[in-house]
CSV table of C-alpha atoms and ligand atoms in Angstrom, one decimal:
chain,number,residue,atom,x,y,z
A,221,MET,CA,61.0,-62.3,-28.7
A,222,ASN,CA,59.5,-59.2,-30.2
A,223,PRO,CA,56.4,-59.6,-32.3
A,224,ASP,CA,56.2,-58.7,-36.0
A,225,VAL,CA,53.2,-56.5,-35.6
A,226,SER,CA,52.0,-54.2,-32.8
A,227,VAL,CA,48.5,-52.9,-33.1
A,228,VAL,CA,47.7,-49.8,-31.1
A,229,ILE,CA,44.1,-48.9,-30.3
A,230,PRO,CA,43.0,-45.9,-28.2
A,231,VAL,CA,39.8,-46.5,-26.3
A,232,PHE,CA,37.7,-43.7,-24.8
A,233,ASN,CA,34.3,-44.8,-23.6
A,234,GLU,CA,33.9,-47.4,-26.2
A,235,GLN,CA,32.3,-50.1,-24.0
A,236,GLN,CA,29.4,-50.8,-26.3
A,237,GLY,CA,31.6,-51.4,-29.4
A,238,LEU,CA,34.5,-53.3,-27.8
A,239,PRO,CA,33.0,-56.9,-28.0
A,240,GLN,CA,32.5,-56.4,-31.7
A,241,LEU,CA,36.0,-55.0,-32.1
A,242,PHE,CA,37.5,-58.0,-30.3
A,243,ALA,CA,35.5,-60.4,-32.4
A,244,ARG,CA,36.8,-59.0,-35.6
A,245,LEU,CA,40.3,-57.8,-34.7
A,246,TYR,CA,41.8,-61.0,-33.3
A,247,PRO,CA,40.7,-63.3,-36.2
A,248,ALA,CA,42.0,-60.7,-38.7
A,249,LEU,CA,45.3,-60.7,-36.9
A,250,ASP,CA,45.4,-64.5,-36.5
A,251,ALA,CA,44.9,-64.6,-40.3
A,252,LEU,CA,48.0,-62.5,-40.9
A,253,GLY,CA,50.2,-65.5,-40.1
A,254,ARG,CA,52.6,-63.2,-38.1
A,255,SER,CA,53.4,-62.8,-34.5
A,256,TYR,CA,51.5,-59.9,-33.1
A,257,GLU,CA,50.5,-58.0,-30.0
A,258,VAL,CA,47.6,-55.6,-29.4
A,259,VAL,CA,48.3,-52.6,-27.2
A,260,PHE,CA,45.0,-51.1,-26.0
A,261,VAL,CA,45.3,-47.8,-24.3
A,262,ASP,CA,42.4,-46.7,-22.2
A,263,ASP,CA,42.2,-42.9,-22.3
A,264,GLY,CA,40.4,-42.3,-19.0
A,265,SER,CA,37.1,-44.0,-19.9
A,266,ALA,CA,34.3,-43.6,-17.4
A,267,ASP,CA,32.2,-46.5,-18.7
A,268,GLY,CA,33.0,-50.2,-18.6
A,269,SER,CA,35.8,-50.0,-21.2
A,270,VAL,CA,38.5,-50.9,-18.7
A,271,ALA,CA,36.7,-53.9,-17.4
A,272,ALA,CA,36.0,-55.1,-21.0
A,273,LEU,CA,39.7,-54.6,-21.9
A,274,ARG,CA,40.8,-56.5,-18.8
A,275,GLU,CA,38.5,-59.4,-19.7
A,276,GLN,CA,39.9,-59.5,-23.2
A,277,TYR,CA,43.4,-59.4,-21.7
A,278,GLN,CA,42.5,-62.5,-19.6
A,279,ARG,CA,41.2,-64.2,-22.7
A,280,ARG,CA,44.3,-63.6,-24.8
A,281,PRO,CA,47.0,-62.6,-22.4
A,282,GLU,CA,49.9,-63.7,-24.6
A,283,VAL,CA,49.0,-61.2,-27.4
A,284,THR,CA,47.3,-58.4,-25.4
A,285,ARG,CA,48.6,-55.5,-23.4
A,286,VAL,CA,46.4,-52.9,-21.8
A,287,VAL,CA,47.8,-49.5,-20.8
A,288,VAL,CA,45.3,-47.6,-18.6
A,289,LEU,CA,45.8,-43.9,-18.4
A,290,ALA,CA,44.7,-42.3,-15.2
A,291,ARG,CA,42.9,-39.5,-17.0
A,292,ASN,CA,41.7,-38.5,-20.4
A,293,ALA,CA,44.7,-37.2,-22.3
A,294,GLY,CA,43.3,-37.1,-25.8
A,295,GLN,CA,43.6,-39.5,-28.6
A,296,HIS,CA,47.0,-38.5,-29.8
A,297,ARG,CA,48.7,-38.4,-26.4
A,298,ALA,CA,47.1,-41.8,-25.6
A,299,ILE,CA,48.6,-43.2,-28.8
A,300,LEU,CA,52.0,-41.8,-27.8
A,301,ALA,CA,51.6,-43.5,-24.5
A,302,ALA,CA,50.9,-46.8,-26.1
A,303,PHE,CA,53.8,-46.4,-28.6
A,304,THR,CA,56.2,-46.6,-25.7
A,305,TYR,CA,54.8,-50.0,-24.8
A,306,THR,CA,55.0,-51.5,-28.3
A,307,ARG,CA,57.7,-53.9,-29.3
A,308,GLY,CA,56.7,-54.9,-32.8
A,309,ARG,CA,58.7,-54.3,-36.0
A,310,TYR,CA,55.7,-52.7,-37.5
A,311,VAL,CA,53.2,-50.6,-35.5
A,312,ILE,CA,49.7,-50.2,-36.8
A,313,THR,CA,47.2,-47.7,-35.2
A,314,LEU,CA,43.5,-48.1,-35.5
A,315,ASP,CA,40.4,-46.6,-34.0
A,316,ALA,CA,38.3,-48.6,-31.5
A,317,ASP,CA,35.0,-47.8,-33.1
A,318,LEU,CA,35.4,-50.2,-36.1
A,319,GLN,CA,35.3,-47.2,-38.5
A,320,ASN,CA,38.7,-48.6,-39.7
A,321,PRO,CA,38.0,-52.3,-40.6
A,322,PRO,CA,40.6,-54.5,-38.9
A,323,GLU,CA,40.6,-56.7,-42.0
A,324,GLU,CA,42.5,-53.9,-43.8
A,325,ILE,CA,45.6,-54.4,-41.5
A,326,ALA,CA,46.9,-57.0,-43.9
A,327,LYS,CA,47.2,-54.4,-46.7
A,328,LEU,CA,49.3,-52.1,-44.4
A,329,VAL,CA,51.5,-55.0,-43.4
A,330,ALA,CA,52.0,-55.9,-47.1
A,331,ALA,CA,53.0,-52.3,-47.9
A,332,MET,CA,55.6,-52.4,-45.1
A,333,ASP,CA,56.9,-55.7,-46.3
A,334,ALA,CA,57.4,-54.1,-49.7
A,335,GLY,CA,59.7,-51.5,-48.0
A,336,ALA,CA,57.6,-48.6,-46.8
A,337,ASP,CA,58.4,-47.3,-43.4
A,338,TYR,CA,55.2,-45.2,-43.2
A,339,VAL,CA,51.9,-46.3,-44.6
A,340,GLY,CA,49.3,-43.5,-44.8
A,341,THR,CA,45.8,-44.3,-45.8
A,342,ILE,CA,43.1,-42.7,-47.8
A,343,ARG,CA,39.5,-43.5,-46.8
A,344,LEU,CA,37.5,-44.8,-49.8
A,345,ARG,CA,34.0,-43.5,-49.5
A,346,ARG,CA,34.4,-41.9,-46.1
A,347,GLN,CA,31.4,-42.5,-43.9
A,348,ASP,CA,31.1,-39.4,-41.8
A,349,VAL,CA,28.7,-36.5,-41.5
A,350,LEU,CA,28.9,-34.0,-44.3
A,351,TRP,CA,30.3,-31.1,-42.4
A,352,ARG,CA,33.2,-33.2,-41.0
A,353,LYS,CA,34.1,-34.2,-44.6
A,354,ALA,CA,34.0,-30.6,-45.8
A,355,ALA,CA,36.1,-29.4,-42.9
A,356,SER,CA,38.6,-32.1,-43.4
A,357,ARG,CA,39.0,-31.2,-47.1
A,358,LEU,CA,39.7,-27.6,-46.1
A,359,MET,CA,42.1,-28.5,-43.3
A,360,ASN,CA,44.0,-31.0,-45.6
A,361,ARG,CA,44.4,-28.3,-48.2
A,362,LEU,CA,45.5,-25.7,-45.6
A,363,ARG,CA,48.1,-28.1,-44.2
A,364,GLU,CA,49.4,-29.0,-47.6
A,365,GLY,CA,49.9,-25.4,-48.4
A,366,THR,CA,51.6,-24.5,-45.1
A,367,THR,CA,53.7,-27.5,-44.2
A,368,SER,CA,56.0,-30.0,-46.0
A,369,ILE,CA,53.8,-32.9,-44.8
A,370,ARG,CA,52.3,-34.7,-47.8
A,371,ILE,CA,49.4,-36.7,-46.5
A,372,THR,CA,46.2,-37.0,-48.6
A,373,ASP,CA,43.8,-37.9,-45.8
A,374,GLN,CA,45.3,-36.8,-42.5
A,375,GLY,CA,42.2,-37.8,-40.4
A,376,CYS,CA,42.4,-41.5,-41.1
A,377,MET,CA,44.1,-43.1,-38.1
A,378,LEU,CA,44.5,-46.5,-39.6
A,379,ARG,CA,48.2,-46.2,-40.3
A,380,GLY,CA,51.4,-48.2,-40.3
A,381,TYR,CA,54.8,-47.2,-38.9
A,382,ASP,CA,58.1,-48.9,-39.0
A,383,ARG,CA,60.0,-49.4,-35.7
A,384,SER,CA,62.6,-46.8,-36.7
A,385,VAL,CA,59.8,-44.2,-37.1
A,386,ILE,CA,58.2,-45.2,-33.8
A,387,ASP,CA,61.6,-45.0,-32.0
A,388,ALA,CA,62.0,-41.5,-33.3
A,389,VAL,CA,58.5,-40.5,-32.2
A,390,ASN,CA,59.1,-42.0,-28.8
A,391,ARG,CA,62.0,-39.5,-28.4
A,392,CYS,CA,59.8,-36.5,-29.0
A,393,THR,CA,58.6,-34.6,-26.0
A,394,GLU,CA,56.1,-32.2,-27.4
A,395,VAL,CA,53.0,-31.7,-25.3
A,396,SER,CA,50.5,-31.3,-28.1
A,397,THR,CA,50.9,-33.1,-31.4
A,398,TYR,CA,49.3,-34.9,-34.2
A,399,VAL,CA,50.7,-38.4,-34.5
A,400,PRO,CA,50.4,-39.1,-38.3
A,401,ALA,CA,52.1,-35.7,-39.1
A,402,LEU,CA,54.8,-36.2,-36.4
A,403,ALA,CA,55.6,-39.7,-37.6
A,404,TYR,CA,55.7,-38.5,-41.2
A,405,THR,CA,58.5,-36.1,-40.4
A,406,PHE,CA,60.7,-39.2,-39.6
A,407,ALA,CA,59.6,-41.3,-42.6
A,408,ARG,CA,62.1,-42.1,-45.3
A,409,HIS,CA,59.8,-44.2,-47.6
A,410,PRO,CA,56.2,-43.0,-47.0
A,411,VAL,CA,53.5,-44.5,-49.1
A,412,GLU,CA,49.7,-44.2,-49.2
A,413,ILE,CA,47.1,-46.9,-49.8
A,414,GLU,CA,43.4,-46.8,-50.0
A,415,VAL,CA,41.3,-48.5,-47.3
A,416,ALA,CA,37.7,-49.0,-46.6
A,417,HIS,CA,35.8,-46.9,-44.0
A,418,ALA,CA,32.7,-47.7,-42.1
A,419,GLU,CA,30.1,-45.7,-40.3
A,420,ARG,CA,30.3,-45.5,-36.6
A,421,THR,CA,27.5,-48.0,-35.6
A,422,VAL,CA,27.7,-47.8,-31.8
A,423,GLY,CA,28.5,-44.9,-29.5
A,424,GLU,CA,29.2,-41.4,-30.6
A,425,SER,CA,32.1,-39.5,-32.0
A,426,LYS,CA,34.3,-38.3,-29.2
A,427,TYR,CA,35.2,-35.1,-31.0
A,428,SER,CA,33.0,-32.1,-30.6
A,429,LEU,CA,33.4,-29.1,-32.9
A,430,LEU,CA,35.5,-27.4,-30.3
A,431,ARG,CA,37.8,-30.4,-29.8
A,432,LEU,CA,38.2,-30.7,-33.6
A,433,ILE,CA,39.2,-27.0,-33.8
A,434,ARG,CA,41.8,-27.5,-31.1
A,435,LEU,CA,43.2,-30.6,-32.7
A,436,ASN,CA,43.6,-28.7,-36.0
A,437,PHE,CA,45.4,-25.9,-34.1
A,438,ASP,CA,47.7,-28.6,-32.7
A,439,LEU,CA,48.4,-29.7,-36.2
A,440,MET,CA,49.0,-26.2,-37.6
A,441,THR,CA,51.1,-24.9,-34.7
A,442,GLY,CA,53.0,-28.1,-34.3
A,443,PHE,CA,54.3,-28.3,-37.8
A,444,SER,CA,54.4,-24.8,-39.3
A,445,VAL,CA,54.9,-21.2,-38.5
A,446,ALA,CA,53.1,-20.2,-41.7
A,447,PRO,CA,50.0,-18.8,-39.8
A,448,LEU,CA,52.4,-16.4,-38.0
A,449,GLN,CA,54.1,-15.5,-41.2
A,450,PHE,CA,50.7,-14.8,-42.8
A,451,PHE,CA,50.0,-12.1,-40.3
A,452,SER,CA,53.5,-10.5,-40.5
A,453,MET,CA,53.2,-10.5,-44.3
A,454,SER,CA,49.7,-9.0,-44.2
A,455,GLY,CA,51.0,-6.4,-41.7
A,456,ILE,CA,53.7,-5.4,-44.2
A,457,VAL,CA,51.3,-5.2,-47.1
A,458,ILE,CA,48.7,-3.2,-45.1
A,459,ALA,CA,51.4,-0.8,-43.8
A,460,VAL,CA,52.7,-0.2,-47.4
A,461,LEU,CA,49.2,0.4,-48.7
A,462,SER,CA,48.2,2.8,-45.9
A,463,LEU,CA,51.4,4.7,-46.5
A,464,ALA,CA,50.6,5.1,-50.1
A,465,PHE,CA,47.1,6.1,-49.3
A,466,VAL,CA,48.1,8.7,-46.7
A,467,ALA,CA,50.5,10.2,-49.3
A,468,TYR,CA,47.7,10.3,-51.8
A,469,LEU,CA,45.4,12.1,-49.3
A,470,ALA,CA,48.0,14.7,-48.5
A,471,ILE,CA,48.5,15.6,-52.1
A,472,ARG,CA,44.8,15.5,-52.7
A,473,ARG,CA,44.3,17.9,-49.8
A,474,LEU,CA,46.7,20.4,-51.3
A,475,ILE,CA,45.1,20.3,-54.7
A,476,VAL,CA,41.4,19.6,-54.2
A,477,GLY,CA,40.9,20.4,-50.5
A,478,PRO,CA,39.7,18.4,-47.4
A,479,GLU,CA,37.2,15.5,-47.9
A,480,ALA,CA,34.6,14.2,-45.5
A,481,GLU,CA,32.6,11.6,-47.3
A,482,GLY,CA,32.9,7.9,-46.9
A,483,VAL,CA,32.6,7.6,-43.2
A,484,PHE,CA,31.0,4.1,-43.4
A,485,THR,CA,33.6,2.9,-45.8
A,486,LEU,CA,36.1,3.9,-43.2
A,487,PHE,CA,34.1,1.9,-40.6
A,488,GLY,CA,34.0,-1.1,-42.9
A,489,ILE,CA,37.8,-1.0,-43.4
A,490,ALA,CA,38.5,-0.3,-39.7
A,491,PHE,CA,36.3,-3.2,-38.5
A,492,PHE,CA,37.8,-5.5,-41.0
A,493,LEU,CA,41.3,-4.6,-39.8
A,494,ILE,CA,40.3,-4.9,-36.2
A,495,GLY,CA,39.0,-8.3,-36.9
A,496,MET,CA,42.2,-9.3,-38.6
A,497,ALA,CA,44.2,-8.0,-35.7
A,498,LEU,CA,42.2,-10.0,-33.2
A,499,LEU,CA,42.5,-13.1,-35.3
A,500,GLY,CA,46.2,-12.5,-35.5
A,501,LEU,CA,46.4,-12.1,-31.8
A,502,GLY,CA,44.5,-15.3,-31.3
A,503,VAL,CA,46.9,-17.2,-33.6
A,504,VAL,CA,49.9,-15.8,-31.7
A,505,GLY,CA,48.1,-16.9,-28.5
A,506,GLU,CA,47.7,-20.5,-29.8
A,507,TYR,CA,51.5,-20.7,-30.2
A,508,VAL,CA,52.2,-19.0,-26.9
A,509,GLY,CA,49.8,-21.2,-25.1
A,510,ARG,CA,51.5,-24.3,-26.4
A,511,ILE,CA,54.9,-22.9,-25.6
A,512,TYR,CA,53.6,-22.3,-22.1
A,513,GLU,CA,52.3,-25.8,-21.8
A,514,GLN,CA,55.7,-27.1,-23.0
A,515,VAL,CA,57.9,-25.1,-20.7
A,516,ARG,CA,55.9,-26.3,-17.6
A,517,GLN,CA,57.1,-29.7,-18.5
A,518,ARG,CA,54.3,-31.5,-16.9
A,519,PRO,CA,53.9,-35.2,-17.9
A,520,ARG,CA,51.8,-35.5,-21.1
A,521,TYR,CA,49.8,-38.4,-19.6
A,522,LEU,CA,49.7,-40.5,-16.5
A,523,VAL,CA,49.9,-44.2,-16.8
A,524,GLY,CA,47.6,-45.7,-14.2
A,525,ALA,CA,48.2,-49.4,-14.8
A,526,VAL,CA,49.6,-51.8,-17.3
A,527,LEU,CA,48.3,-55.3,-17.9
A,528,GLY,CA,50.5,-57.8,-19.7
A,529,GLY,CA,54.0,-57.8,-21.1
A,530,GLU,CA,57.1,-56.8,-19.1
A,531,THR,CA,56.4,-54.0,-16.8
A,532,GLY,CA,58.4,-51.1,-18.3
A,533,PRO,CA,57.8,-49.4,-21.6
A,534,ALA,CA,60.0,-50.5,-24.4
A,535,GLU,CA,63.5,-49.1,-25.0
A,536,LEU,CA,63.4,-45.4,-24.3
A,537,PRO,CA,65.9,-42.6,-23.7
A,538,GLU,CA,66.7,-42.5,-20.0
A,539,ARG,CA,64.9,-39.2,-19.4
A,540,ARG,CA,61.6,-40.5,-20.7
A,541,ARG,CA,61.9,-43.8,-18.9
A,542,SER,CA,62.3,-42.2,-15.5
A,543,GLU,CA,59.5,-39.8,-16.3
A,544,ILE,CA,57.2,-42.7,-17.0
A,545,ALA,CA,58.4,-44.6,-13.9
A,546,ALA,CA,57.6,-41.6,-11.8
A,547,GLU,CA,54.1,-41.4,-13.4
A,548,VAL,CA,53.4,-45.1,-12.5
A,549,THR,CA,54.6,-44.9,-8.9
A,550,ALA,CA,53.0,-41.6,-8.2
A,551,LEU,CA,49.6,-43.0,-8.7
A,552,PRO,CA,47.0,-43.8,-6.1
A,553,PRO,CA,44.7,-46.8,-6.5
A,554,PRO,CA,45.1,-49.1,-9.5
A,555,PRO,CA,42.5,-48.1,-12.1
A,556,VAL,CA,41.7,-51.8,-12.8
A,557,GLN,CA,39.7,-51.7,-9.5
A,558,ARG,CA,38.2,-48.3,-10.3
A,559,ALA,CA,36.7,-49.7,-13.4
A,560,GLY,CA,34.3,-52.0,-11.6
A,561,GLY,CA,33.1,-49.3,-9.2
A,562,GLY,CA,32.0,-45.8,-10.0
A,563,GLN,CA,34.3,-43.3,-11.6
A,564,GLU,CA,34.8,-39.7,-10.6
B,53,UDP,N1,39.7,-41.4,-28.5
B,53,UDP,C1,40.5,-41.3,-27.4
B,53,UDP,N2,40.6,-40.2,-26.6
B,53,UDP,C2,39.8,-39.1,-26.8
B,53,UDP,C3,39.0,-39.2,-28.0
B,53,UDP,C4,38.9,-40.3,-28.8
B,53,UDP,O1,41.2,-42.3,-27.1
B,53,UDP,O2,39.9,-38.2,-26.1
B,53,UDP,C5,39.6,-42.6,-29.3
B,53,UDP,C6,38.3,-43.2,-29.5
B,53,UDP,O3,37.9,-44.1,-28.5
B,53,UDP,C7,38.4,-43.9,-30.8
B,53,UDP,C8,39.4,-43.0,-31.6
B,53,UDP,O4,40.1,-42.2,-30.6
B,53,UDP,O5,39.0,-45.1,-30.7
B,53,UDP,C9,38.7,-42.0,-32.6
B,53,UDP,O6,37.7,-41.3,-31.9
B,53,UDP,P1,36.3,-41.0,-32.6
B,53,UDP,O7,35.8,-42.3,-33.3
B,53,UDP,O8,35.4,-40.5,-31.6
B,53,UDP,O9,36.7,-39.9,-33.7
B,53,UDP,P2,36.1,-39.7,-35.1
B,53,UDP,O10,36.0,-41.0,-35.8
B,53,UDP,O11,34.7,-39.1,-35.0
B,53,UDP,O12,37.0,-38.7,-35.8
B,54,MG,MG1,35.4,-42.8,-35.2
């Protein structure tokens, strides 16, 4: 029997916070009065996270699954890995650091009962550092302007997806992606609700500035070619303006004579244009790099071990299923043992 609700939680070096997460998550889910499963996905943790997850699995084996990735694949790929192991009618994602209160899951379930197949969330009084909030506002606005994805708060990972949306996501094979945006493209009745947000009380954010920038490039390049168009359009405008300027100079030369002033203005303009050209090249590079990753067709993640449930991932197209089977068998020692001892 498939459960009503699957909860997916990516875990990357969250050992300190996990006991608290378990202590709040399971009672909140028990209180739903629905059948549920929790699918934890360990994203290559190097601390005791895997051991803690295994213990929790032993405590509640009937409602817990643990997918252990062999290496760190990144939050979004880890979530995609976990999706293939979910069986629930509704799938809810949530961070492991308790920034998304598990008690809010009931609200998402209620929204999906009411007919939504995609429940986005908006963090009320988001508890993050100032520069993160400012950067998010900017990126949200940029994405709204360049894609057809209508999400108010793209960074909040407490989200609900209907099985139909998850099945569609499971058929996608892109290497780099942004789960909430990808799922949105398959939603027929998306809604948004407000949820509480808490400060991270234990551990640190796993996103450095560089990782955040990369993630936002994943979002931009994965869902829009507007950045490329911006540069081709700018190129056209600059070319037309320069042509007009050269014509003006030619005429001026015939009437007034040659001019030699304004050398530094010229420098200024030239450096600005060089900067734009380099930026444009970089943007093209972001796309080309992702195309390169995609054509190599390497697996997006390696599943090291799975605890609980039937062995294979849920219904998947044949190609993906064999890909995952290959990943599982190609692996050396089971990570469950690795967890106790030292990590690489
Ligand atoms: N995470 C992950 N893999 C990563 C980075 C993060 O699975 O490479 C998980 C992490 O354990 C947490 C969630 O993704 O459950 C969100 O990460 P974090 O709280 O560090 O991000 P922030 O809240 O600062 O955006
Ligand atoms: Mg967090």
